[in-house]
Amino acid sequence: FQSFQNDGKEKNFVFLSKKIEPSSVLETAPLSDDLKKELAWSKFSGPTFTESYCWPPVALGCDVVAISHQGNDPLLYIPPVLTLLQLKSGYQALPNMSGVSLFLCPGWKKAQLVFDLLKTYKKGCRHLHPMLIILGQNKEAASQVEIRGCEVVVTTPYNLLRLLEYNTGLLCRLCHLVLDEIEMLFSDTAEQVFTILEFYKKAIAQAQGNVPHQIIAVGTQWNKHITPLIKEFMNDPHIVITVIEEAAIFGNVQQVVHPCMNSNRTAELLKILDFTQRNLQKVLVLADSVTDVEMIHKALKSNSIVSLKKHKESKCNAQCVLERWKKMHSSGIPAVLVLTDDCLQSLGITDATCVIHFSFPSPGVFGQRLQSLSDNFFTGIKDSAGDQEHTKAKSVILLTESSSCHVPGILRYLKHAEAEIAEELYDLTARLRESEENEKFSRPLCTSLKTFGICRNRMECPDRHVINLSIDRAQNLADEMIETPERVTILPLLIVHATNYFGRIIKKEKDQYTVLAKEMNDYFKVQGHKISVNTVEKSVFYGLCEGAVCHRVQVTETPAKDEENVCKVTIKYIDEGRTSQVNSDQLLHLPARFQSLPPQAVEIVVCRVKPIDNEAEWNPKVTDHINHKIKGKLHHAKVVHTLGKTVWVDPMVRVTNLPIIKIWINEYNIRSEILSTGLGTDNPEHVGEIQKLCRQIPVLDNAERLEHFTKEDTADLEEASSPQDTSIQEDSAESCNSSMFLDVFFLDDAVQTKEAEDSTVHQQKGCHPQIKWFQDNETVTLRVQILKAADSKCEFSREKVAFSAYSEGKLYVADLELYESVIAEKSTCVNKDTEAVISLVKEKKGAWCRLLKNKNVHVSLDFEHWEESEDERPFTVG
């Protein structure tokens, strides 16, 4: 154990299992010269205090456990590990003389951060090829991963286990295993991490030659699973802890809570001291006021307990108190010192055996008090938390009815330390949490609660988790917005993430917003109507013209104006849900007749699907895929619940028009689309959790109308609307036909809906032409039905064909993802009077069972040429 005095006034604490000479200057740090230059060029300000102790043992190839407030910073380990990888001499027994470093992160977001840092600093390393592996649950993805030529792999426990099903050879080359944010890995994925460690242990046992092996674990908190990690998988590691509270857990400090009345604290203190005096101990009694110190000292004296006192008004200086403290103990007298917290640093006591918290400690003061015990921390690896055999130090907390402010923080720490906790502490914490939730009552409803039905960290979450009638009921959706809950038409315009959007509910009859938008556009076309606003006011509605489209906006934030009386203001598009910043002089006076229609933007949540691997957020790949697929397109949905201006839907599907036979059919189901990426999974409790949340309020008429919609009700509709579900493919031909349709309704009924879609600025894409296809053993022919195509383009790739052309003033676009591969260089496109003929050369000869990966209603078999390409195998139209 060492205590380190920095050059500044602040005293830094470090607990070490073995002596380490810190490297506090970049120039002398144990890093490669190229990497030092790269760090200096990027204005790296370190090494920090913790880095100065971590880098030397990591750079020597030693196993390391580091616990620090900075424990979530990848720079604790990246620079020294990259330096090790440059030393080719250590990896001669491996193929290509290159070892692999595996950085195991608690989630995709942290893995992405680590990967980005590696790309930043790889310039300072020769031949470094980092690789980020985030796999979905699709088995094909894991089987196609190639890691040859890669020296650093960044992934998560779940993804690594998927990869190891197909590529166990990765661990044979693994030399450096980094466990990033170890407390998160062990709290969320302990089973997976230990499975990986067992695999690694077996790989090490089978390794041939002298190959380096190293495990590095970094985090912000000690975790009970670190003990078996050290005992079973590490080789005499360096343990570096720069957080005193975490060092106290490692050092097996016994934490005890004594409940008592505030008026009875002194009597409780005397009982505790009577117990401690049976053994020769050095006791500190901490109070937060001079008055309490004097009162305690007087009470001890009257009970024949010899004690010292120290506070800011004491005549005796710190040196005098220290000398008397040491003399009492050496004379065989129990040493008792009563003092205030502001005297701790000047005294610098580290050899106390017991600290009694007469006044309830704040989290900041708690650490300083525990440091007084640091010389008596147990320095070995104990078998379990609270192992009494190795307990030399004790911390006693007096809990009273007035101990309120800092109770939740101390309770979290005591749970983390696996201490015995008095029931009174739980009760007090519950009351405080209720009070904290009341303080958040004016905040928005928690987004995670709405989106997934659960908030994992209510203590830290800034938003509320209960219903606020004044907010949620005041802005409740008008009945007329949802005419038939069984099927509403939704236009998503802002995609927040894969299952959360903002948009409009479109009415089948004459849509009010479509009429309003046309009237606004016509009004502002007249130049004299564009009247700029002189004084911008918060919460007021204004007009904003963007090209030929006019919007209703509301100012949400107004900063100070600049010299020209123009400022940047934050606005919300009240009919779309998005926000932006514009110059104040762009805002236009909005006539009252355009303000009478309530804001049309609603929040839309797709139910019963969540990220895989217990992730808290959607992977951007899923969000990007959904954004590209649904933004600005009409969808049909079944409403299962409403609250305020939030609508929960299940399912939500895209329907497509077949004009020839005047029907609309399903194109895709959003929930199924998310599941098909492999990055989403079922969330069956979602709707039930939302309904449970809303039971605490009187249900509105509209909500009563929706309450009978349960998960079971939506199952039939979901099944009928998911042609891509693999389970449906096993059904009979009759059920397969029905699975193509959510609803079939005549085109005339959907005219108003279609007009609303066409009026949206987001719908600037071209029409999809009708395509017929046939094949022979070597080629596939596509006949694109388009008259006198002009400005046509056809781009080929191995698994894709992109066609576009103008015909009679309209743009036609077809973007086709092929089910099989083609030879792009040999494929052609020829325009004729009534069609464009695309000829694709197959990469592998033989019949295709289908043309496209996903069903496309505009693509069908060419029965005129059917006999020429007939095959015994069944074909799918798309």
PDB file of N, CA, C and O in Angstrom, residues 772-776 783 847-850 860-877:
ATOM      1  N   LYS A 772     -41.324  -7.816 -65.002  1.00  0.00           N
ATOM      2  CA  LYS A 772     -41.555  -9.247 -65.177  1.00  0.00           C
ATOM      3  C   LYS A 772     -40.217  -9.926 -65.406  1.00  0.00           C
ATOM      4  O   LYS A 772     -39.332  -9.362 -66.045  1.00  0.00           O
ATOM      5  N   TRP A 773     -40.087 -11.172 -64.908  1.00  0.00           N
ATOM      6  CA  TRP A 773     -38.782 -11.833 -65.032  1.00  0.00           C
ATOM      7  C   TRP A 773     -38.925 -13.308 -65.395  1.00  0.00           C
ATOM      8  O   TRP A 773     -39.927 -13.943 -65.110  1.00  0.00           O
ATOM      9  N   PHE A 774     -37.898 -13.802 -66.085  1.00  0.00           N
ATOM     10  CA  PHE A 774     -37.799 -15.230 -66.374  1.00  0.00           C
ATOM     11  C   PHE A 774     -36.320 -15.576 -66.405  1.00  0.00           C
ATOM     12  O   PHE A 774     -35.454 -14.702 -66.328  1.00  0.00           O
ATOM     13  N   GLN A 775     -36.015 -16.861 -66.524  1.00  0.00           N
ATOM     14  CA  GLN A 775     -34.614 -17.286 -66.434  1.00  0.00           C
ATOM     15  C   GLN A 775     -34.349 -18.510 -67.286  1.00  0.00           C
ATOM     16  O   GLN A 775     -35.274 -19.240 -67.676  1.00  0.00           O
ATOM     17  N   ASP A 776     -33.066 -18.717 -67.558  1.00  0.00           N
ATOM     18  CA  ASP A 776     -32.605 -20.010 -68.047  1.00  0.00           C
ATOM     19  C   ASP A 776     -31.468 -20.454 -67.138  1.00  0.00           C
ATOM     20  O   ASP A 776     -31.279 -19.876 -66.057  1.00  0.00           O
ATOM     21  N   ARG A 783     -37.839  -7.697 -67.598  1.00  0.00           N
ATOM     22  CA  ARG A 783     -38.503  -6.803 -68.558  1.00  0.00           C
ATOM     23  C   ARG A 783     -39.188  -5.685 -67.769  1.00  0.00           C
ATOM     24  O   ARG A 783     -40.201  -5.903 -67.111  1.00  0.00           O
ATOM     25  N   ALA A 847     -30.909 -23.117 -61.629  1.00  0.00           N
ATOM     26  CA  ALA A 847     -32.170 -22.398 -61.454  1.00  0.00           C
ATOM     27  C   ALA A 847     -32.206 -21.659 -60.119  1.00  0.00           C
ATOM     28  O   ALA A 847     -31.730 -22.171 -59.116  1.00  0.00           O
ATOM     29  N   TRP A 848     -32.752 -20.439 -60.134  1.00  0.00           N
ATOM     30  CA  TRP A 848     -32.986 -19.678 -58.905  1.00  0.00           C
ATOM     31  C   TRP A 848     -34.393 -19.994 -58.404  1.00  0.00           C
ATOM     32  O   TRP A 848     -35.351 -20.024 -59.188  1.00  0.00           O
ATOM     33  N   CYS A 849     -34.527 -20.167 -57.094  1.00  0.00           N
ATOM     34  CA  CYS A 849     -35.866 -20.423 -56.547  1.00  0.00           C
ATOM     35  C   CYS A 849     -36.661 -19.138 -56.398  1.00  0.00           C
ATOM     36  O   CYS A 849     -37.879 -19.162 -56.259  1.00  0.00           O
ATOM     37  N   ARG A 850     -35.977 -17.997 -56.411  1.00  0.00           N
ATOM     38  CA  ARG A 850     -36.647 -16.690 -56.358  1.00  0.00           C
ATOM     39  C   ARG A 850     -35.692 -15.637 -56.881  1.00  0.00           C
ATOM     40  O   ARG A 850     -34.471 -15.852 -56.947  1.00  0.00           O
ATOM     41  N   SER A 860     -43.034  -9.682 -60.861  1.00  0.00           N
ATOM     42  CA  SER A 860     -43.783 -10.926 -61.042  1.00  0.00           C
ATOM     43  C   SER A 860     -43.126 -11.785 -62.109  1.00  0.00           C
ATOM     44  O   SER A 860     -42.285 -11.309 -62.887  1.00  0.00           O
ATOM     45  N   LEU A 861     -43.509 -13.067 -62.159  1.00  0.00           N
ATOM     46  CA  LEU A 861     -42.990 -13.973 -63.187  1.00  0.00           C
ATOM     47  C   LEU A 861     -43.543 -13.603 -64.556  1.00  0.00           C
ATOM     48  O   LEU A 861     -44.693 -13.168 -64.690  1.00  0.00           O
ATOM     49  N   ASP A 862     -42.730 -13.799 -65.570  1.00  0.00           N
ATOM     50  CA  ASP A 862     -43.130 -13.534 -66.951  1.00  0.00           C
ATOM     51  C   ASP A 862     -43.672 -14.836 -67.542  1.00  0.00           C
ATOM     52  O   ASP A 862     -42.910 -15.696 -68.011  1.00  0.00           O
ATOM     53  N   PHE A 863     -44.994 -15.004 -67.507  1.00  0.00           N
ATOM     54  CA  PHE A 863     -45.586 -16.262 -67.941  1.00  0.00           C
ATOM     55  C   PHE A 863     -45.519 -16.450 -69.455  1.00  0.00           C
ATOM     56  O   PHE A 863     -45.666 -17.568 -69.959  1.00  0.00           O
ATOM     57  N   GLU A 864     -45.286 -15.352 -70.208  1.00  0.00           N
ATOM     58  CA  GLU A 864     -45.137 -15.479 -71.662  1.00  0.00           C
ATOM     59  C   GLU A 864     -43.916 -16.307 -72.010  1.00  0.00           C
ATOM     60  O   GLU A 864     -43.868 -16.993 -73.021  1.00  0.00           O
ATOM     61  N   HIS A 865     -42.869 -16.237 -71.165  1.00  0.00           N
ATOM     62  CA  HIS A 865     -41.632 -16.967 -71.411  1.00  0.00           C
ATOM     63  C   HIS A 865     -41.476 -18.147 -70.445  1.00  0.00           C
ATOM     64  O   HIS A 865     -40.387 -18.684 -70.281  1.00  0.00           O
ATOM     65  N   TRP A 866     -42.576 -18.536 -69.790  1.00  0.00           N
ATOM     66  CA  TRP A 866     -42.481 -19.548 -68.731  1.00  0.00           C
ATOM     67  C   TRP A 866     -41.958 -20.886 -69.249  1.00  0.00           C
ATOM     68  O   TRP A 866     -41.111 -21.516 -68.643  1.00  0.00           O
ATOM     69  N   GLU A 867     -42.446 -21.299 -70.429  1.00  0.00           N
ATOM     70  CA  GLU A 867     -42.035 -22.608 -70.945  1.00  0.00           C
ATOM     71  C   GLU A 867     -40.544 -22.660 -71.238  1.00  0.00           C
ATOM     72  O   GLU A 867     -39.905 -23.691 -71.112  1.00  0.00           O
ATOM     73  N   GLU A 868     -39.947 -21.524 -71.633  1.00  0.00           N
ATOM     74  CA  GLU A 868     -38.529 -21.481 -71.965  1.00  0.00           C
ATOM     75  C   GLU A 868     -37.654 -21.667 -70.716  1.00  0.00           C
ATOM     76  O   GLU A 868     -36.523 -22.087 -70.810  1.00  0.00           O
ATOM     77  N   SER A 869     -38.175 -21.309 -69.542  1.00  0.00           N
ATOM     78  CA  SER A 869     -37.358 -21.366 -68.323  1.00  0.00           C
ATOM     79  C   SER A 869     -37.924 -22.312 -67.277  1.00  0.00           C
ATOM     80  O   SER A 869     -37.592 -22.249 -66.123  1.00  0.00           O
ATOM     81  N   GLU A 870     -38.834 -23.205 -67.727  1.00  0.00           N
ATOM     82  CA  GLU A 870     -39.517 -24.061 -66.759  1.00  0.00           C
ATOM     83  C   GLU A 870     -38.539 -24.980 -66.041  1.00  0.00           C
ATOM     84  O   GLU A 870     -37.629 -25.520 -66.633  1.00  0.00           O
ATOM     85  N   ASP A 871     -38.759 -25.163 -64.751  1.00  0.00           N
ATOM     86  CA  ASP A 871     -37.911 -26.027 -63.930  1.00  0.00           C
ATOM     87  C   ASP A 871     -38.819 -26.808 -62.993  1.00  0.00           C
ATOM     88  O   ASP A 871     -39.938 -26.403 -62.706  1.00  0.00           O
ATOM     89  N   GLU A 872     -38.348 -27.907 -62.526  1.00  0.00           N
ATOM     90  CA  GLU A 872     -39.153 -28.752 -61.658  1.00  0.00           C
ATOM     91  C   GLU A 872     -39.381 -28.126 -60.280  1.00  0.00           C
ATOM     92  O   GLU A 872     -40.329 -28.432 -59.593  1.00  0.00           O
ATOM     93  N   ARG A 873     -38.472 -27.223 -59.867  1.00  0.00           N
ATOM     94  CA  ARG A 873     -38.566 -26.649 -58.530  1.00  0.00           C
ATOM     95  C   ARG A 873     -39.603 -25.533 -58.488  1.00  0.00           C
ATOM     96  O   ARG A 873     -39.799 -24.839 -59.467  1.00  0.00           O
ATOM     97  N   PRO A 874     -40.264 -25.338 -57.341  1.00  0.00           N
ATOM     98  CA  PRO A 874     -41.260 -24.257 -57.231  1.00  0.00           C
ATOM     99  C   PRO A 874     -40.584 -22.898 -57.224  1.00  0.00           C
ATOM    100  O   PRO A 874     -39.463 -22.759 -56.774  1.00  0.00           O
ATOM    101  N   PHE A 875     -41.297 -21.870 -57.702  1.00  0.00           N
ATOM    102  CA  PHE A 875     -40.761 -20.510 -57.744  1.00  0.00           C
ATOM    103  C   PHE A 875     -41.613 -19.584 -56.901  1.00  0.00           C
ATOM    104  O   PHE A 875     -42.815 -19.760 -56.792  1.00  0.00           O
ATOM    105  N   THR A 876     -40.932 -18.580 -56.357  1.00  0.00           N
ATOM    106  CA  THR A 876     -41.624 -17.510 -55.646  1.00  0.00           C
ATOM    107  C   THR A 876     -41.699 -16.307 -56.576  1.00  0.00           C
ATOM    108  O   THR A 876     -40.720 -15.992 -57.248  1.00  0.00           O
ATOM    109  N   VAL A 877     -42.826 -15.643 -56.569  1.00  0.00           N
ATOM    110  CA  VAL A 877     -43.035 -14.547 -57.523  1.00  0.00           C
ATOM    111  C   VAL A 877     -41.942 -13.507 -57.443  1.00  0.00           C
ATOM    112  O   VAL A 877     -41.374 -13.097 -58.434  1.00  0.00           O
TER     113      VAL A 877
END
